[in-house]
Structures are given as structure tokens and as C-alpha cells.
CSV table of C-alpha atoms in Angstrom, one decimal:
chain,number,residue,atom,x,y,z
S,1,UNK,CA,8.9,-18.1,-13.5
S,2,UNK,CA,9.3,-14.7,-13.0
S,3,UNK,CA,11.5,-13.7,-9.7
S,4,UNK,CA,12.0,-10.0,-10.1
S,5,UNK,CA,10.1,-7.9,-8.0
S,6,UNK,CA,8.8,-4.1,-8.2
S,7,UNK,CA,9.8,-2.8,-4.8
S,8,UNK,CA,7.6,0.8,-3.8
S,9,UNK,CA,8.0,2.7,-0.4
S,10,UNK,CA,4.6,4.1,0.3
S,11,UNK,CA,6.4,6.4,3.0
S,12,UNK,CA,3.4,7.4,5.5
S,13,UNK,CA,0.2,6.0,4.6
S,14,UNK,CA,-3.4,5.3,5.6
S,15,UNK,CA,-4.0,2.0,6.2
S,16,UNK,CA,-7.4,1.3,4.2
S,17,UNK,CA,-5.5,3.3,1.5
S,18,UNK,CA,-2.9,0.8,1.4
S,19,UNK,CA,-5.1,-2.0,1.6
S,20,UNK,CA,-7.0,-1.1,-1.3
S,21,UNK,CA,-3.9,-0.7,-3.2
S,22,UNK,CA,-3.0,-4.3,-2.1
S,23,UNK,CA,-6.3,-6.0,-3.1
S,24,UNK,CA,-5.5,-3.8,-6.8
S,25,UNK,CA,-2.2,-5.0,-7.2
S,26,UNK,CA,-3.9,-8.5,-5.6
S,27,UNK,CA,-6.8,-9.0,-7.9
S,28,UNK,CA,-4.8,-7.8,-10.9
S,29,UNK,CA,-2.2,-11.5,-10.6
S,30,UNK,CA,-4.9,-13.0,-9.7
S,31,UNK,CA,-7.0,-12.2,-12.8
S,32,UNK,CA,-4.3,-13.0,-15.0
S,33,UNK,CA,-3.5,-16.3,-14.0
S,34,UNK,CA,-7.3,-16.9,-14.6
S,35,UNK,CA,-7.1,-15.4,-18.2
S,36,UNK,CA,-3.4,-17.3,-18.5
S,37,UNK,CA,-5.9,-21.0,-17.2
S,38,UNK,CA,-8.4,-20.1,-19.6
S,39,UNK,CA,-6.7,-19.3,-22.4
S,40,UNK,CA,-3.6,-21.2,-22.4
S,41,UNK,CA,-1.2,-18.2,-22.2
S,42,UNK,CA,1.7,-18.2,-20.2
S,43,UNK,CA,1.8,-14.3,-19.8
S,44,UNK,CA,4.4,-13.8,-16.9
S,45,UNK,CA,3.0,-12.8,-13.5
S,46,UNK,CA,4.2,-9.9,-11.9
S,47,UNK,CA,5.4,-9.6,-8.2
S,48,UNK,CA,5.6,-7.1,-5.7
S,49,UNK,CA,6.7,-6.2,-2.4
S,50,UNK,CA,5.4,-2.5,-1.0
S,51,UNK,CA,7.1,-1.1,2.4
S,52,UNK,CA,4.7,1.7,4.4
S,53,UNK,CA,4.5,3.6,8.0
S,54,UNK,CA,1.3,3.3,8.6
S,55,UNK,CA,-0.5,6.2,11.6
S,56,UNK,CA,-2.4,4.5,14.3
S,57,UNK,CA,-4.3,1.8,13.7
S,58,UNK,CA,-5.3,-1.8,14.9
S,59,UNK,CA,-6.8,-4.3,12.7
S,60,UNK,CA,-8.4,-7.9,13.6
S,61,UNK,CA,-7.7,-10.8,11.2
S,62,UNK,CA,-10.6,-13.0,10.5
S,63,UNK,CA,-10.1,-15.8,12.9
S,64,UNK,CA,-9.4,-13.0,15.7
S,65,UNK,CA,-11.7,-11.7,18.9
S,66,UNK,CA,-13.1,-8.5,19.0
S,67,UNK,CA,-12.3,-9.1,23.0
S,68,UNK,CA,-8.7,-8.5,22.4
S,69,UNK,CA,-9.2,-5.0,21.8
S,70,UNK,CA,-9.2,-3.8,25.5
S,71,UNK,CA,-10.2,-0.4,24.8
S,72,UNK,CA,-13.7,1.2,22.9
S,73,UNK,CA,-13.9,2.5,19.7
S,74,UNK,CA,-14.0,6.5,21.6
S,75,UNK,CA,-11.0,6.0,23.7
S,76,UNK,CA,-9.2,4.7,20.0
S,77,UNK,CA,-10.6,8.6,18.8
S,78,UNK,CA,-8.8,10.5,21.3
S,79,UNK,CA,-5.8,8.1,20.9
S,80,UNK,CA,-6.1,9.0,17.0
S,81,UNK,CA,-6.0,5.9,16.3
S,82,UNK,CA,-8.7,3.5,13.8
S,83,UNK,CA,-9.6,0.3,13.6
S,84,UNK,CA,-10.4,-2.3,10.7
S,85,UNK,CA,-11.7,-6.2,10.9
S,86,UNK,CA,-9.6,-7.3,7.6
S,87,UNK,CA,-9.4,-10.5,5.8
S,88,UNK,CA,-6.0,-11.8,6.7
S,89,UNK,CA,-5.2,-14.9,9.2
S,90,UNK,CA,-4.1,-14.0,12.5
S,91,UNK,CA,-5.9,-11.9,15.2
S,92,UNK,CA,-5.3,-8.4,16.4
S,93,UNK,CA,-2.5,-6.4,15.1
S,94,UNK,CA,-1.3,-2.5,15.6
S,95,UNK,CA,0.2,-0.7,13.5
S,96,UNK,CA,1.7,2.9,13.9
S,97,UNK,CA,4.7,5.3,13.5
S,98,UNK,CA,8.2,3.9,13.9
S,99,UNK,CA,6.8,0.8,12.2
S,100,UNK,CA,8.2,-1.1,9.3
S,101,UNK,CA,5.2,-3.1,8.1
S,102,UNK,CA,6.2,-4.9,4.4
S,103,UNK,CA,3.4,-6.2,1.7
S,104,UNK,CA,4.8,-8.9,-0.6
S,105,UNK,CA,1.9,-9.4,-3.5
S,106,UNK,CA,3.5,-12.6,-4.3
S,107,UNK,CA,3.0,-14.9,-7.2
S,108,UNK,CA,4.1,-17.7,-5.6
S,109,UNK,CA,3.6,-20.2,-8.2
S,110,UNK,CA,7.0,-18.2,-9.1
S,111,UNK,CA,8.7,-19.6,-6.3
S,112,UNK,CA,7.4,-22.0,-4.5
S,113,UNK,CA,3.9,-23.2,-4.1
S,114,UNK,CA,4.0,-23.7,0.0
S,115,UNK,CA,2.5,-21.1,2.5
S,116,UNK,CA,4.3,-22.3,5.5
S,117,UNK,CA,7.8,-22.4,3.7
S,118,UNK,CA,7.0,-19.1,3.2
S,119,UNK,CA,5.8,-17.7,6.5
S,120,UNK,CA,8.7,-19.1,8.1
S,121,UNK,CA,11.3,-17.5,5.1
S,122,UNK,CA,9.7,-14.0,5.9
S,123,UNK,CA,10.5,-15.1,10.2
S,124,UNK,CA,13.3,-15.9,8.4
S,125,UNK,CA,14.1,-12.6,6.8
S,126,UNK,CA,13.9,-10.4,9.9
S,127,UNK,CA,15.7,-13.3,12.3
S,128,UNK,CA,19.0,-12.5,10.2
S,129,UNK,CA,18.3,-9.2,9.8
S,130,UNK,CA,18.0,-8.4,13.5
S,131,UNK,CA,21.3,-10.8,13.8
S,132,UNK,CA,23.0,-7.8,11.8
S,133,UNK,CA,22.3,-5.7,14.9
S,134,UNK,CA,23.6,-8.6,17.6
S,135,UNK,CA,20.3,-9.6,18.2
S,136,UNK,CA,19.1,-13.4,18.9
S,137,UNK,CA,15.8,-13.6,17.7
S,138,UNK,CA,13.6,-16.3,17.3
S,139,UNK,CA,10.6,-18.2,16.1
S,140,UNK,CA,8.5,-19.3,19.2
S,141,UNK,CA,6.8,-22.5,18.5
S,142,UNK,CA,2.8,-22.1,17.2
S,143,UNK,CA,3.1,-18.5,17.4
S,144,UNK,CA,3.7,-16.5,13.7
S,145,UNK,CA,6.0,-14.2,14.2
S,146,UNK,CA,9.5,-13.6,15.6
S,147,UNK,CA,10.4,-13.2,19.3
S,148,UNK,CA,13.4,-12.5,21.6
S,149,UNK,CA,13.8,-14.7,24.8
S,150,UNK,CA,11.5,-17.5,23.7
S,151,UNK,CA,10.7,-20.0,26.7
S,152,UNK,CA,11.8,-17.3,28.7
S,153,UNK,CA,9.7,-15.1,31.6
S,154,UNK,CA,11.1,-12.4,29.8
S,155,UNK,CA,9.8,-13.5,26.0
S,156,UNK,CA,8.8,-10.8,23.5
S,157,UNK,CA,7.9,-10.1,20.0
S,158,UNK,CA,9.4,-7.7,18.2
S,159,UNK,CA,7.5,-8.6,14.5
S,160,UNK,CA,3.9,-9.6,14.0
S,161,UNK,CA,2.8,-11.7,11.1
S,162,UNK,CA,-0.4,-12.3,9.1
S,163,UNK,CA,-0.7,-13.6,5.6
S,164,UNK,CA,-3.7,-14.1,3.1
S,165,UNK,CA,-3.1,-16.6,0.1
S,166,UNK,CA,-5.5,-17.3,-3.0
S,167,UNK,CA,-4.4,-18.9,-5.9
S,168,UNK,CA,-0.9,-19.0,-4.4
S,169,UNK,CA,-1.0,-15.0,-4.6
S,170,UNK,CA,0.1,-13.3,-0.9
S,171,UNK,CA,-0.6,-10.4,0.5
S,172,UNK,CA,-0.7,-8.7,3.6
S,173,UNK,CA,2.6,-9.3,5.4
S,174,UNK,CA,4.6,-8.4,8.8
S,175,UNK,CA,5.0,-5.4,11.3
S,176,UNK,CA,8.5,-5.0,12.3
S,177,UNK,CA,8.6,-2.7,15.3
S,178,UNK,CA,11.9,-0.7,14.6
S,179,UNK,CA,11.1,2.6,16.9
S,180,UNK,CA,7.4,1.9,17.7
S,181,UNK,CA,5.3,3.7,20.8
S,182,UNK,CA,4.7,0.6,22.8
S,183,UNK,CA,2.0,2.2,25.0
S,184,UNK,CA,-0.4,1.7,21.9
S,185,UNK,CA,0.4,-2.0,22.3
S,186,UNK,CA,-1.6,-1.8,26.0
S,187,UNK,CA,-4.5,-1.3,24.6
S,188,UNK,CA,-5.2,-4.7,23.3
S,189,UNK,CA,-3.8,-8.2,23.8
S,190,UNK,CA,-1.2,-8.8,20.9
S,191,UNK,CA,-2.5,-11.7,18.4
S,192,UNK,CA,-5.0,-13.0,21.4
S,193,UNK,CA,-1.8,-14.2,23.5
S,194,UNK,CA,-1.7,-13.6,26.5
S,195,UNK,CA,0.7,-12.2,29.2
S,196,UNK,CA,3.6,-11.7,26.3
S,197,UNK,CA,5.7,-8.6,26.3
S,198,UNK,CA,6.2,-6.4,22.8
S,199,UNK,CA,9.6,-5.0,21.9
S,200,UNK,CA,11.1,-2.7,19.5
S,201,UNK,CA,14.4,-2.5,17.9
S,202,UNK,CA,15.1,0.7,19.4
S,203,UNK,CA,14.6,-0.2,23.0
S,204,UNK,CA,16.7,-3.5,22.4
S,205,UNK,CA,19.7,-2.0,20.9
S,206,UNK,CA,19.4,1.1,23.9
S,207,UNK,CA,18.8,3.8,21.1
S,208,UNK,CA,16.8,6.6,20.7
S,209,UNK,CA,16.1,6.3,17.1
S,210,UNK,CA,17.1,3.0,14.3
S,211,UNK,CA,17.6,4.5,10.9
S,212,UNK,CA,14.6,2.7,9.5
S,213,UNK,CA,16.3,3.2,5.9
S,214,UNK,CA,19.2,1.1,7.0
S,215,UNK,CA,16.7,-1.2,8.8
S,216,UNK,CA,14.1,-1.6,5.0
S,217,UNK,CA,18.0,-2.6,3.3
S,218,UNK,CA,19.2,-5.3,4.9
S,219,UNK,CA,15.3,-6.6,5.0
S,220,UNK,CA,15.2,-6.6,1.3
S,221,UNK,CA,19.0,-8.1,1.5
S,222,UNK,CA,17.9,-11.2,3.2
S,223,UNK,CA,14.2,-11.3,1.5
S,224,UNK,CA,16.9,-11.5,-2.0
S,225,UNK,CA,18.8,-14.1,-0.9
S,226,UNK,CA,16.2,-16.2,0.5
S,227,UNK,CA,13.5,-15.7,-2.0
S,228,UNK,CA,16.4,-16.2,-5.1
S,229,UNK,CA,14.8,-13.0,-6.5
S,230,UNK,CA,16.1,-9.7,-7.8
S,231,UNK,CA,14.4,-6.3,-6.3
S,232,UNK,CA,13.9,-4.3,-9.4
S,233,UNK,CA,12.8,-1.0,-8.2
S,234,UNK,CA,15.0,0.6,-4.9
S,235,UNK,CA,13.9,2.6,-1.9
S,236,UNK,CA,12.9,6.1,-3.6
S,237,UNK,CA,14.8,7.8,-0.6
């Protein structure tokens, strides 16, 4: 079982770009542990977790609604934004600038073959890191994801989530909104649920700006500990 993973910061990068990186990295486990089936090896998987800024965009997981996009693919244009219908769970999702989004390409089969232990250790991941900054977040029940104010009028998320598994190999991941444009998140109705709020670290904590640097460490801190992995490769910058 191999528990190291190879950590790279795209920095800011198109989304379809990164996605076709992902399905590489993807298909690349995924053929090996067929060749490893076949054959009888035991050639060690590899594991990987990328970190990227994505620029505008809003992408619709395969169970979602076209509906939930409240806005036509013109008015996305002069918003410069794009839009993608991808093959993770989940519904619609934005990403954008001041945006911590995180890919784990995960063998799990390295560390432990269930999908929902592993959803919630990724809520789990940004719950403590968002208690480093005083901050009582939450999982709301049936709802992926991690919230603030949960049974509240005043409920929020602050991190989306949407995974896809084959073969026990992840990918896709979650959006952590650190010092995100809200506004872009009027333009559709988050994950198909309706009449919920969307927050951002930075409007939480009363800042300006969150070092998103700071905010990728103690990610990977908890994502460590909870995972009983080692990081291989730090943040580049």
C-alpha cells in the first residue's frame, strides 16, 4: 500500500485543461491496476493530489439540471465565464478566482476501499481547517459539502463537493471558497438547492484577502493526518 502522495500546484489554470490532466493522471492508475489484475504484479500505485485557481467557470455533474444555471450561455460570455457538463456526481458547481479547488487522484485501494468514509474525511479536512481560523463549520445532513449555521435561517456553504470513483480510483474533488466573487454564485442555484446562501472565508473572518498559501497548508496538514499519508512534493511557492 502505497500512502505517499505527489502534491502539484497548477497555480491559475483552465478548467478543461486541468480536467484532461486529471483523466491522464486518472486513466494512467487505472490502467495499471488492470495490467497489475492481469498479470499478477503488484506494481505500486501511485497517488496524487493537484491544487488549482481555476478562471470563471460552472460545470454540471451528471446527475445535475441544466435548469440550475439561471443564466444563458451569452450572458456567461460577457461574464467571461464557461461552462462544461462533466462526469462527476453532484450538480452545478462554480469555480473562479479566489477559489481553492483540490484534485485527489486517489488509489484508494491504498487506503481504504469506502467512498463515503472518504467524502466525509475530505468535509473532514476543511471542517478542522476552517476551526484553525475560529470557525464552526459543519456537515449539513444529505447535502456533500461543508456549511456554516446548519439548521439555521442563516445556513451557508462555504466548500462544494463532487467526487467520481472507478476501480476505487478518485478524482475530481472540492471548491473551498477562500476569497471568491460571490456574485458569480447568483447566477445559478448552488448543487440544485434551493434558497441556501454561499460564503467565503474572507467575508467570514471580516478580511479583505486570506493568504490562500496559508489556507492550501493547513489543508494538506489535516488531509496528512486523516489520510495517514505523507505529501511528497510541497507547494512550489
Amino acid at each position: 500500500m502505497n500512502k505517499s502522495i505527489l502534491l502539484e500546484d497548477l497555480g491559475h489554470k483552465d478548467y478543461k485543461e486541468t480536467w484532461d490532466y486529471q483523466e491522464e493522471l486518472f486513466q494512467s492508475i487505472l490502467d495499471l491496476k488492470i495490467k497489475n489484475r492481469r498479470e499478477g504484479s503488484r506494481l505500486e500505485t501511485p497517488n496524487h493530489f493537484l491544487f488549482v485557481e481555476h478562471p470563471h467557470v460552472y460545470t454540471l455533474g451528471k446527475s445535475g439540471h441544466l435548469e440550475n444555471l439561471l443564466v444563458d450561455e451569452q450572458v456567461l460570455a460577457e461574464k467571461g465565464a464557461k461552462f462544461y457538463k462533466i462526469n462527476r456526481g453532484g450538480d452545478i458547481t462554480y469555480h473562479g478566482p479566489g477559489q481553492i479547488v483540490g484534485y485527489p487522484i486517489l488509489d484508494l485501494d491504498n487506503f481504504f476501499t469506502d467512498i463515503h468514509k472518504y467524502l466525509r474525511f475530505l468535509e473532514e479536512m476543511v471542517i478542522l481547517t476552517l476551526a484553525d481560523y475560529g470557525l464552526n463549520a459543519e456537515r449539513s445532513n444529505g447535502e456533500t459539502g461543508v456549511w456554516l449555521d446548519v439548521g439555521t435561517p442563516f445556513a451557508r456553504k462555504i466548500c462544494a463537493m463532487g467526487v467520481r470513483a472507478s476501480r476505487w480510483v478518485t478524482m475530481h474533488g472540492f471548491a473551498l471558497n477562500v476569497n471568491a466573487d460571490l456574485g458569480y454564485f447568483d447566477l445559478m442555484i448552488p448543487c440544485g438547492i434551493k434558497g441556501k446562501a454561499v460564503t467565503s472565508l474572507n467575508v467570514e473572518l471580516g478580511k479583505k484577502e486570506v493568504d490562500m498559501n496559508e489556507v492550501k497548508q493547513k489543508l494538506l496538514k489535516h488531509f496528512e493526518t486523516l489520510f495517514e499519508a505523507e505529501i511528497i512534493k510541497k507547494l512550489s511557492h
